């Protein structure tokens, strides 16, 4: 056996959704629950229950098992050697051709003939190599335009396999021939990708559907390639000392995802979970899965009329803004990676469509992955430390994220981080792009004892792929610039201790409150799609009144007192000036105005009030009842008493000082 099996019912169903209402009217139970301090909705879908029932009657689930695969090929050395030579022969021939062309003065990067050869070569080598080509097809900053155009065809324009085989699989998986299952089915596949091909069909109930059928002999072809690549990775990891990353672990992570992708029941479950978590987001669309017409090798999903995001002219002709849809994709990706942890690991242009009504539709949920909460919070903390130029904190983040072992000496790494992010000095890190940062960090990883944890590879694949599409649409698009409003919102609203600590690090330096950072946070956060002013107000007061918020509370009270003191000084200064200069009472001493530092604090407070007034959700009419409720809140009263006491103490101290100096 080359794979191990588990009973289909052994995998628990996932229902940790935050989704709201379903426009298709298919959610039967909605419960309000607190998660991260934010009211959220848990939605249970009868379609997901149908998937659970399907698993109990389907064939056992097939999982990636590197040990079983190794045992299988241990006694099949000739088969492995034939595959190695089958890959090496064409690859070396292509490489020699490029070298020969360059020697003859041919500009290889503009040679369409060679670009076509590369696409054909990857196609012939099989699904594992097609996946590599798909990843390259999203990187206009790495791949010349001629090659990019050819590699893009690997997304859904691969050679199809015969209809007879596809119809046979439909009959085997669904229990009836296609003509009995579907009212209509296209005569030929309308798209063919690395793992399957898609037909357009219509159910007997009238719904238009996409019918995905898996390629024949798929598992055997992918398995032998994974076995060879895994052995190569183990050899490199052992022999090349400069490579400290877990290459075998990274490859096993990829193997897990590919084997999951070959199970269409699993893909359907992923689609349902993705819909529950992100389907409520503005202008995000997730197609419906028809479970009664789905099994291991056949998937029936709602047909989406749409255009690839990279077909910008066609999208513009429909009056749709492709750049806006990329912004939607970035916001959705942020919630995938940093909020729920369940993310689409293969967002290439073939899987992202602009619908006719201007929404972003996600397709192909075979390759998904998850990030655990510690890694999610660690990524946000790392972003904060980069923005804050706190490279010591950033080095510690890399330890938390498993890039560095706990015993690593961070002393030489901290200035190295400062050099990597030197371009960000004096400007927000949002001006950089992910590619530039990962390139710089990659160079750094050769110099110091970094290791790349397996979970990180798919995160970078997802982000870099999305950024590649964004750059194709708009060369000036900055993914990190779009990300920072969301990060700001999370810092202001998420009560998690890790993020509260990050907020404290961001707002204070050497014990001094940095008003400009708070201004920046509030400005950025209000640009986040789901920023809730009332939520920020309520959670902020609740946090400040709690024991966890003691440090920030004490500092804010001091700053508020300084602001009130400055305001009082200015009022008194203006009044005494009026008496002396306008009324002529020269006996009255002119009271000094607020100091420069106090005046700056007052200006910051004024600007922050202005930002709050301009924030979406700020409504004085609705705010009045809230303020009335807040005034009777014991926490708010305690805060008010602290401010009043400090202000009174300061006023009394000033009065005593003035009396003493007078005599």
XYZ file of C-alpha atoms in Angstrom:
663
model
C 0.000 0.000 0.000
C 1.278 3.470 -0.802
C -1.263 5.356 1.306
C -2.927 4.871 4.652
C -6.673 5.193 5.079
C -8.957 6.469 7.792
C -12.717 6.039 8.044
C -14.442 9.103 6.561
C -16.325 9.803 9.771
C -13.106 10.155 11.782
C -12.540 13.768 10.764
C -14.636 16.166 12.881
C -16.824 18.662 11.122
C -15.699 22.308 11.371
C -18.307 24.811 12.468
C -16.376 27.670 14.078
C -17.961 30.249 11.836
C -18.443 33.980 12.285
C -20.747 34.309 9.356
C -23.856 36.404 9.464
C -26.852 35.775 7.251
C -26.869 33.661 4.137
C -28.296 35.420 1.110
C -29.152 31.984 -0.265
C -31.306 31.299 2.787
C -29.689 28.018 3.786
C -28.532 28.563 7.370
C -30.762 26.957 9.955
C -29.200 27.784 13.345
C -27.594 31.081 14.363
C -26.115 31.634 17.818
C -24.454 34.784 19.104
C -21.206 33.921 20.902
C -18.274 35.994 22.137
C -14.987 35.411 20.320
C -11.991 37.690 20.895
C -14.396 39.973 22.686
C -16.315 40.627 19.481
C -19.921 39.497 19.041
C -19.979 36.889 16.306
C -22.316 34.434 14.681
C -22.039 30.669 14.568
C -23.860 29.307 11.565
C -24.681 25.669 11.026
C -25.382 24.776 7.437
C -27.520 21.770 6.447
C -25.243 21.460 3.404
C -22.287 20.808 5.699
C -24.323 18.208 7.540
C -24.972 16.614 4.155
C -21.212 16.400 3.646
C -20.852 14.659 6.987
C -23.482 12.108 5.979
C -21.749 11.637 2.601
C -18.452 10.857 4.337
C -20.065 8.009 6.276
C -21.142 6.279 3.051
C -18.203 7.159 0.787
C -14.959 5.264 0.391
C -12.346 5.667 3.169
C -10.410 8.921 3.154
C -6.960 8.713 1.565
C -4.244 10.662 3.367
C -0.656 11.502 2.531
C 1.637 9.003 4.282
C 5.348 9.576 3.513
C 6.396 6.481 5.477
C 3.971 4.251 3.579
C 5.005 5.826 0.275
C 8.700 5.239 1.048
C 7.999 1.587 1.902
C 6.077 1.183 -1.354
C 8.896 2.540 -3.570
C 11.717 0.918 -1.591
C 11.467 -2.181 -3.746
C 10.621 -0.339 -6.960
C 13.975 1.310 -7.642
C 13.765 0.881 -11.416
C 10.406 2.684 -11.489
C 11.910 5.540 -9.478
C 15.010 5.747 -11.711
C 12.851 5.819 -14.836
C 10.901 8.734 -13.374
C 14.085 10.606 -12.416
C 15.475 10.251 -15.936
C 12.058 11.164 -17.382
C 12.290 14.475 -15.511
C 16.015 15.152 -15.826
C 16.264 14.456 -19.565
C 13.782 17.092 -20.806
C 14.793 19.560 -18.044
C 18.498 19.413 -18.922
C 17.699 19.597 -22.630
C 15.636 22.758 -22.056
C 18.380 24.298 -19.891
C 21.009 23.524 -22.536
C 18.797 25.149 -25.183
C 18.575 28.353 -23.135
C 22.353 28.385 -22.644
C 22.940 27.785 -26.362
C 20.535 30.593 -27.318
C 22.255 33.047 -24.985
C 25.641 32.189 -26.521
C 24.243 32.917 -29.997
C 23.015 36.335 -28.880
C 19.329 35.444 -28.690
C 17.422 37.379 -25.999
C 16.018 34.386 -24.162
C 13.535 36.320 -22.018
C 11.731 37.561 -25.155
C 11.738 34.211 -26.984
C 8.139 32.982 -27.244
C 9.310 29.664 -28.658
C 11.249 28.894 -25.473
C 8.345 30.115 -23.320
C 6.009 27.696 -25.086
C 8.561 24.908 -24.646
C 8.691 25.562 -20.903
C 4.898 25.389 -20.611
C 4.777 22.151 -22.602
C 7.661 20.707 -20.538
C 5.926 21.417 -17.222
C 2.688 19.978 -18.596
C 4.438 16.770 -19.652
C 6.226 16.397 -16.316
C 2.889 16.200 -14.508
C 0.773 17.847 -11.766
C 3.596 18.516 -9.270
C 5.536 20.541 -11.853
C 2.394 22.183 -13.192
C 1.852 23.543 -9.663
C 5.324 25.114 -9.798
C 4.471 26.734 -13.131
C 1.166 28.039 -11.731
C 3.027 29.684 -8.846
C 5.450 31.362 -11.290
C 2.571 32.537 -13.484
C 1.527 35.029 -10.801
C 4.917 36.749 -10.515
C 5.316 39.472 -13.176
C 8.206 40.842 -11.102
C 10.113 37.546 -11.553
C 9.002 36.126 -14.902
C 9.364 37.934 -18.283
C 6.016 38.871 -19.916
C 6.315 36.327 -22.753
C 6.881 33.466 -20.280
C 4.196 34.843 -17.975
C 1.631 34.705 -20.776
C 2.460 31.058 -21.511
C 2.601 29.937 -17.865
C -0.801 31.511 -17.234
C -2.253 28.818 -19.515
C -1.284 26.236 -16.891
C -4.054 27.544 -14.642
C -6.954 26.147 -16.675
C -5.799 25.483 -20.252
C -4.033 22.134 -19.884
C -4.682 19.232 -22.274
C -7.911 17.466 -21.247
C -8.286 13.726 -20.827
C -10.934 11.815 -22.850
C -14.621 12.326 -22.103
C -15.131 8.563 -21.914
C -12.932 8.387 -18.797
C -14.642 11.405 -17.241
C -18.102 9.888 -17.856
C -16.912 6.597 -16.376
C -15.758 8.381 -13.202
C -19.124 10.197 -12.931
C -20.944 6.873 -13.167
C -18.647 5.211 -10.609
C -18.823 8.095 -8.138
C -22.482 9.157 -8.468
C -24.021 5.772 -9.290
C -25.526 6.750 -12.650
C -24.298 7.857 -16.103
C -24.034 11.632 -16.730
C -27.217 11.811 -18.824
C -29.232 10.510 -15.870
C -27.580 12.818 -13.338
C -27.510 16.107 -15.287
C -30.031 17.701 -17.629
C -27.146 19.132 -19.685
C -23.368 18.660 -19.813
C -20.994 20.466 -22.173
C -19.670 18.281 -25.007
C -16.079 19.161 -24.036
C -14.473 20.398 -20.810
C -14.465 24.191 -20.579
C -11.288 24.163 -18.437
C -8.584 21.631 -17.603
C -6.257 22.129 -14.619
C -3.513 20.148 -12.899
C -5.769 17.776 -10.950
C -8.988 17.679 -12.960
C -11.130 19.157 -15.694
C -14.387 21.085 -15.526
C -17.604 20.738 -17.535
C -20.476 23.192 -17.587
C -23.753 21.503 -16.781
C -27.322 21.999 -15.684
C -29.190 20.053 -13.038
C -32.616 18.618 -13.738
C -33.919 21.230 -11.277
C -32.574 23.999 -13.547
C -29.464 25.252 -11.708
C -26.324 25.857 -13.781
C -23.347 23.988 -12.319
C -19.645 23.354 -12.781
C -18.799 19.643 -12.730
C -15.185 18.898 -11.812
C -13.860 15.419 -12.605
C -10.484 14.167 -11.397
C -7.712 13.111 -13.780
C -7.023 9.387 -14.120
C -3.956 7.855 -12.422
C -3.448 11.141 -10.594
C -2.430 9.786 -7.216
C 0.271 7.462 -8.574
C 1.920 10.230 -10.642
C 1.962 12.759 -7.793
C 3.089 10.194 -5.221
C 6.274 9.180 -7.050
C 7.231 12.834 -7.622
C 6.692 13.638 -3.934
C 8.798 10.605 -2.993
C 11.692 11.723 -5.225
C 11.511 15.366 -4.145
C 11.291 14.363 -0.468
C 14.441 12.254 -0.752
C 16.184 15.107 -2.563
C 15.110 17.519 0.204
C 16.407 15.148 2.896
C 19.753 14.839 1.080
C 20.118 18.633 0.718
C 19.120 19.151 4.350
C 21.763 16.664 5.483
C 24.631 17.607 3.159
C 24.234 21.376 2.723
C 24.964 22.884 6.107
C 23.801 26.361 5.116
C 20.270 24.997 4.706
C 18.738 25.028 8.177
C 15.061 24.981 7.197
C 12.981 21.856 7.544
C 12.769 21.124 3.810
C 11.286 17.675 4.436
C 8.629 19.192 6.706
C 7.809 21.828 4.093
C 7.443 19.141 1.427
C 5.283 17.002 3.737
C 3.057 20.029 4.335
C 2.693 20.397 0.568
C 2.026 16.658 0.249
C -0.743 16.852 2.857
C -2.389 19.700 0.979
C -2.126 18.003 -2.433
C -3.643 14.758 -1.127
C -6.475 16.739 0.463
C -6.929 18.495 -2.883
C -7.435 15.107 -4.552
C -10.411 14.420 -2.252
C -13.377 16.370 -3.620
C -15.517 15.708 -0.526
C -12.832 17.423 1.501
C -12.772 20.285 -1.012
C -16.533 20.682 -0.671
C -16.229 20.855 3.106
C -13.526 23.494 2.726
C -15.833 25.541 0.486
C -18.633 25.351 3.064
C -16.334 26.372 5.901
C -14.861 29.199 3.810
C -18.385 30.437 3.073
C -19.335 30.382 6.743
C -16.222 32.313 7.791
C -15.901 34.837 4.960
C -19.060 34.682 2.833
C -20.605 37.537 4.817
C -17.831 39.954 3.834
C -18.779 42.768 1.487
C -18.399 41.763 -2.188
C -16.987 38.286 -1.424
C -18.826 35.393 -3.090
C -18.431 31.663 -2.441
C -20.247 29.190 -4.741
C -22.637 26.579 -3.415
C -21.724 22.867 -3.314
C -24.361 20.364 -4.491
C -23.652 17.457 -2.175
C -26.058 15.010 -3.771
C -23.915 15.219 -6.936
C -20.494 15.134 -5.230
C -18.105 12.336 -4.239
C -14.365 11.640 -4.004
C -13.555 12.176 -7.694
C -16.544 14.280 -8.826
C -17.508 17.709 -7.481
C -20.638 19.617 -8.494
C -20.621 23.286 -7.609
C -22.628 26.386 -8.495
C -21.621 27.847 -11.871
C -20.057 31.322 -11.607
C -20.243 33.721 -14.545
C -17.095 35.752 -14.156
C -13.799 37.025 -15.536
C -10.256 36.372 -14.291
C -8.873 39.295 -12.310
C -5.891 39.522 -14.650
C -8.181 40.173 -17.643
C -8.339 43.846 -16.761
C -9.656 45.134 -20.095
C -12.622 42.735 -20.058
C -13.363 43.659 -16.435
C -13.187 47.399 -17.165
C -15.526 46.944 -20.148
C -18.113 45.619 -17.670
C -17.748 48.750 -15.537
C -15.996 46.847 -12.734
C -12.935 48.160 -10.883
C -10.364 45.322 -10.800
C -8.211 47.196 -8.291
C -11.119 47.427 -5.868
C -11.618 43.661 -6.106
C -7.950 43.139 -5.268
C -8.506 45.305 -2.191
C -11.437 43.037 -1.306
C -9.142 40.029 -1.771
C -6.483 41.543 0.480
C -9.027 42.258 3.226
C -10.374 38.719 2.941
C -6.837 37.283 3.063
C -6.075 39.289 6.221
C -9.049 37.739 7.972
C -8.022 34.321 6.695
C -4.437 34.624 7.910
C -4.731 36.768 11.034
C -8.257 36.266 12.375
C -9.631 32.777 11.722
C -6.464 31.051 10.503
C -8.235 29.050 7.764
C -6.834 30.282 4.455
C -6.901 29.690 0.712
C -3.361 28.566 -0.151
C -3.722 28.756 -3.950
C -5.295 32.110 -4.938
C -3.965 32.172 -8.534
C -5.945 34.114 -11.203
C -7.870 31.006 -12.291
C -9.324 30.762 -8.791
C -10.335 34.421 -8.397
C -13.102 35.758 -10.649
C -14.817 39.116 -10.997
C -18.530 38.297 -11.169
C -20.853 40.176 -13.482
C -22.308 42.071 -10.506
C -18.866 43.239 -9.329
C -18.058 40.733 -6.586
C -14.925 38.693 -5.966
C -15.693 34.989 -6.335
C -13.352 32.377 -4.860
C -13.038 29.002 -6.594
C -11.138 25.743 -5.985
C -10.962 25.024 -2.268
C -8.750 21.960 -2.556
C -5.544 23.553 -1.262
C -6.399 25.149 2.081
C -4.330 25.397 5.257
C -4.564 26.649 8.831
C -2.531 28.888 11.129
C -2.774 28.339 14.879
C -3.590 31.310 17.193
C -0.001 31.724 18.503
C 1.277 32.159 14.939
C -1.585 34.525 14.050
C -0.869 36.798 17.008
C 2.860 36.460 16.381
C 2.447 37.778 12.825
C 0.491 40.814 14.051
C 3.079 41.494 16.753
C 5.835 41.293 14.126
C 4.040 43.883 11.971
C 3.734 46.196 14.994
C 7.412 45.819 15.849
C 8.455 46.615 12.269
C 6.263 49.735 12.243
C 7.614 50.651 15.686
C 11.255 50.082 14.587
C 11.545 47.724 17.563
C 13.967 45.233 16.056
C 14.737 43.588 19.384
C 11.023 42.814 19.706
C 10.996 41.612 16.094
C 13.864 39.197 16.789
C 11.901 37.782 19.730
C 8.864 37.418 17.462
C 10.917 35.221 15.153
C 11.696 32.976 18.128
C 7.962 32.746 18.960
C 7.182 31.949 15.307
C 9.754 29.082 15.295
C 12.139 30.760 12.834
C 14.823 30.877 15.531
C 15.483 28.444 18.348
C 15.079 29.848 21.915
C 18.816 29.492 22.627
C 19.835 31.615 19.599
C 21.962 34.666 20.388
C 19.878 37.567 19.085
C 22.599 40.207 19.571
C 23.930 40.170 15.960
C 20.460 39.582 14.464
C 18.886 42.780 15.825
C 21.115 45.197 13.804
C 20.704 42.887 10.797
C 16.935 43.442 10.967
C 17.567 47.183 11.158
C 19.552 46.940 7.888
C 16.831 44.881 6.180
C 14.177 47.457 7.009
C 16.421 50.485 6.459
C 14.287 51.528 3.478
C 11.355 51.873 5.841
C 13.113 54.447 8.037
C 11.166 57.661 8.060
C 8.206 56.037 6.318
C 5.622 53.403 7.038
C 6.563 49.803 6.313
C 3.396 49.784 4.238
C 5.423 51.433 1.487
C 7.335 48.167 1.066
C 5.919 45.099 -0.627
C 5.923 41.505 0.550
C 8.276 40.395 -2.216
C 10.974 42.921 -1.273
C 10.742 42.001 2.403
C 10.853 38.236 1.779
C 13.818 38.681 -0.583
C 15.749 40.649 2.031
C 14.860 38.179 4.769
C 15.833 35.245 2.554
C 19.326 36.693 2.217
C 19.439 37.198 5.969
C 18.467 33.580 6.612
C 21.627 32.337 4.909
C 23.740 34.480 7.203
C 22.153 33.590 10.543
C 20.677 30.391 12.039
C 17.132 30.837 10.724
C 14.932 27.911 9.785
C 11.685 28.110 7.810
C 8.861 26.300 9.668
C 6.604 24.185 7.412
C 3.447 26.242 8.084
C 5.146 29.403 6.770
C 5.710 28.122 3.220
C 2.000 28.077 2.321
C 1.419 31.479 3.963
C 4.101 33.037 1.776
C 2.767 31.177 -1.283
C -0.702 32.607 -0.614
C 0.475 36.182 0.056
C 3.034 36.333 -2.736
C 0.538 34.880 -5.238
C -2.068 37.469 -4.272
C 0.508 40.253 -4.429
C 1.568 39.011 -7.879
C -2.012 39.446 -9.152
C -2.186 42.877 -7.510
C 1.061 43.998 -9.172
C -0.224 42.740 -12.532
C -3.347 44.910 -12.147
C -1.569 47.899 -10.610
C 2.261 47.962 -10.462
C 2.054 50.491 -7.605
C -0.252 48.362 -5.450
C 1.115 47.841 -1.913
C -0.442 44.899 -0.113
C 1.019 45.951 3.247
C -0.410 49.437 2.821
C -3.861 47.888 2.428
C -3.197 45.608 5.406
C -2.283 48.186 8.029
C -5.844 49.562 8.577
C -6.954 46.042 9.480
C -3.982 45.540 11.813
C -4.756 48.919 13.436
C -8.357 47.891 13.927
C -7.300 44.611 15.542
C -4.927 46.420 17.901
C -7.695 48.762 19.021
C -10.463 46.160 19.380
C -8.943 42.727 20.090
C -8.726 42.083 23.859
C -6.159 39.283 23.489
C -3.268 39.852 25.959
C -0.674 39.541 23.163
C -2.240 42.386 21.174
C -2.832 44.549 24.237
C 0.891 44.213 24.952
C 1.630 45.161 21.330
C -0.645 48.200 21.658
C 1.255 49.255 24.763
C 4.590 48.809 22.958
C 3.306 50.911 20.077
C 1.933 53.772 22.175
C 4.729 54.145 24.722
C 8.443 54.698 24.437
C 10.682 55.287 27.453
C 7.548 55.781 29.545
C 6.266 58.617 27.337
C 2.946 58.454 25.542
C 3.250 58.862 21.761
C 0.155 60.690 20.624
C 1.219 60.597 16.961
C 1.062 56.771 17.036
C -2.476 56.846 18.453
C -3.468 59.338 15.755
C -1.989 57.057 13.100
C -3.780 54.004 14.513
C -7.143 55.765 14.587
C -6.689 57.155 11.058
C -5.779 53.743 9.661
C -8.374 51.795 11.630
C -11.262 53.919 10.377
C -10.394 52.797 6.824
C -10.979 49.153 7.781
C -14.225 47.796 6.324
C -15.641 46.472 9.604
C -14.323 49.141 11.968
C -16.953 49.823 14.623
C -16.553 53.117 16.475
C -18.970 52.136 19.240
C -17.183 48.824 19.756
C -13.824 50.597 20.055
C -15.290 53.060 22.557
C -16.896 50.384 24.752
C -13.954 47.958 24.611
C -11.452 50.756 25.157
C -13.160 51.933 28.331
C -13.620 48.359 29.558
C -9.923 47.639 29.006
C -8.705 50.886 30.572
C -10.805 50.214 33.672
C -9.488 46.660 34.040
C -6.365 45.512 35.849
C -4.711 44.655 32.503
C -5.075 48.268 31.379
C -3.544 49.791 34.519
C -0.292 50.911 32.870
C -1.967 52.566 29.873
C -4.703 53.987 32.126
C -2.233 55.671 34.469
C -0.280 57.167 31.579
C -3.448 58.337 29.809
C -4.708 59.913 33.010
C -1.417 61.823 33.276
C -1.651 62.918 29.652
C -5.318 63.920 30.057
C -4.447 65.968 33.121
C -1.651 67.640 31.162
C -4.129 68.430 28.417
C -6.674 69.873 30.855
C -3.904 71.778 32.603
C -2.754 73.223 29.282
C -6.308 74.190 28.427
C -6.765 75.854 31.815
C -3.470 77.708 31.499
C -4.379 79.003 28.054
C -7.807 80.174 29.237
C -6.298 81.934 32.255
C -3.502 83.411 30.140
C -5.993 84.800 27.623
C -8.171 86.182 30.428
C -5.298 87.956 32.227
C -3.987 89.243 28.889
C -7.446 90.682 28.160
C -7.585 92.384 31.563
C -4.121 93.933 31.169
C -4.162 94.950 27.506
C -7.804 95.670 26.791
C -9.237 96.735 30.155
C -5.996 98.317 31.457
C -5.746 96.551 34.813
C -1.940 96.545 34.910
C -1.959 95.397 38.524
C -3.084 91.981 37.308
C -0.122 89.727 36.537
C -0.282 88.021 33.169
C -0.480 84.242 33.741
C 1.969 82.251 31.588
C 0.475 80.151 28.818
C 0.898 76.374 28.481
C 4.402 75.101 27.830
C 5.364 73.939 24.336
C 5.063 70.296 25.444
C 1.648 70.895 27.022
C 0.510 72.761 23.924
C 1.563 69.836 21.724
C -0.431 67.438 23.922
C -3.459 69.695 23.593
C -3.067 69.814 19.809
C -2.855 66.010 19.670
C -6.054 65.687 21.700
C -7.824 68.156 19.391
C -6.698 66.229 16.308
C -7.804 62.920 17.805
C -11.244 64.371 18.550
C -11.361 65.524 14.930
C -10.445 62.031 13.709
C -13.189 60.503 15.873
C -15.773 62.966 14.528
C -14.860 61.970 10.955
C -14.972 58.235 11.715
C -17.727 56.098 10.219
C -20.293 55.344 12.930
C -19.741 58.588 14.851
C -23.188 60.121 15.307
C -23.701 62.735 18.061
C -27.433 61.904 18.203
C -26.748 58.215 18.800
C -23.712 58.997 20.936
C -25.663 61.049 23.504
C -27.533 58.065 25.019
C -24.270 56.093 25.040
C -22.480 58.870 26.893
C -25.334 58.974 29.402
C -24.925 55.217 29.946
C -21.160 55.563 30.214
C -21.470 58.272 32.866
C -23.273 55.871 35.201
C -20.773 53.102 34.461
C -18.679 52.412 37.578
C -15.524 51.918 35.500
C -15.987 55.269 33.759
C -16.726 56.987 37.071
C -13.525 55.523 38.506
C -11.563 56.863 35.533
C -13.201 60.265 35.935
C -12.363 60.324 39.611
C -8.726 59.528 38.851
C -8.513 62.379 36.338
C -10.311 64.783 38.705
C -8.058 63.816 41.635
C -4.870 64.214 39.608
C -6.066 67.549 38.195
C -7.030 68.794 41.666
C -3.663 67.712 43.085
C -1.881 69.537 40.298
C -3.965 72.689 40.751
C -3.425 72.723 44.532
C 0.316 72.166 44.078
C 0.486 75.080 41.621
C -1.475 77.327 43.995
C 0.835 76.504 46.915
C 3.867 77.099 44.694
C 2.531 80.494 43.605
C 1.744 81.482 47.220
C 5.215 80.521 48.363
C 6.901 82.437 45.540
C 4.702 85.475 46.282
C 6.084 85.728 49.811
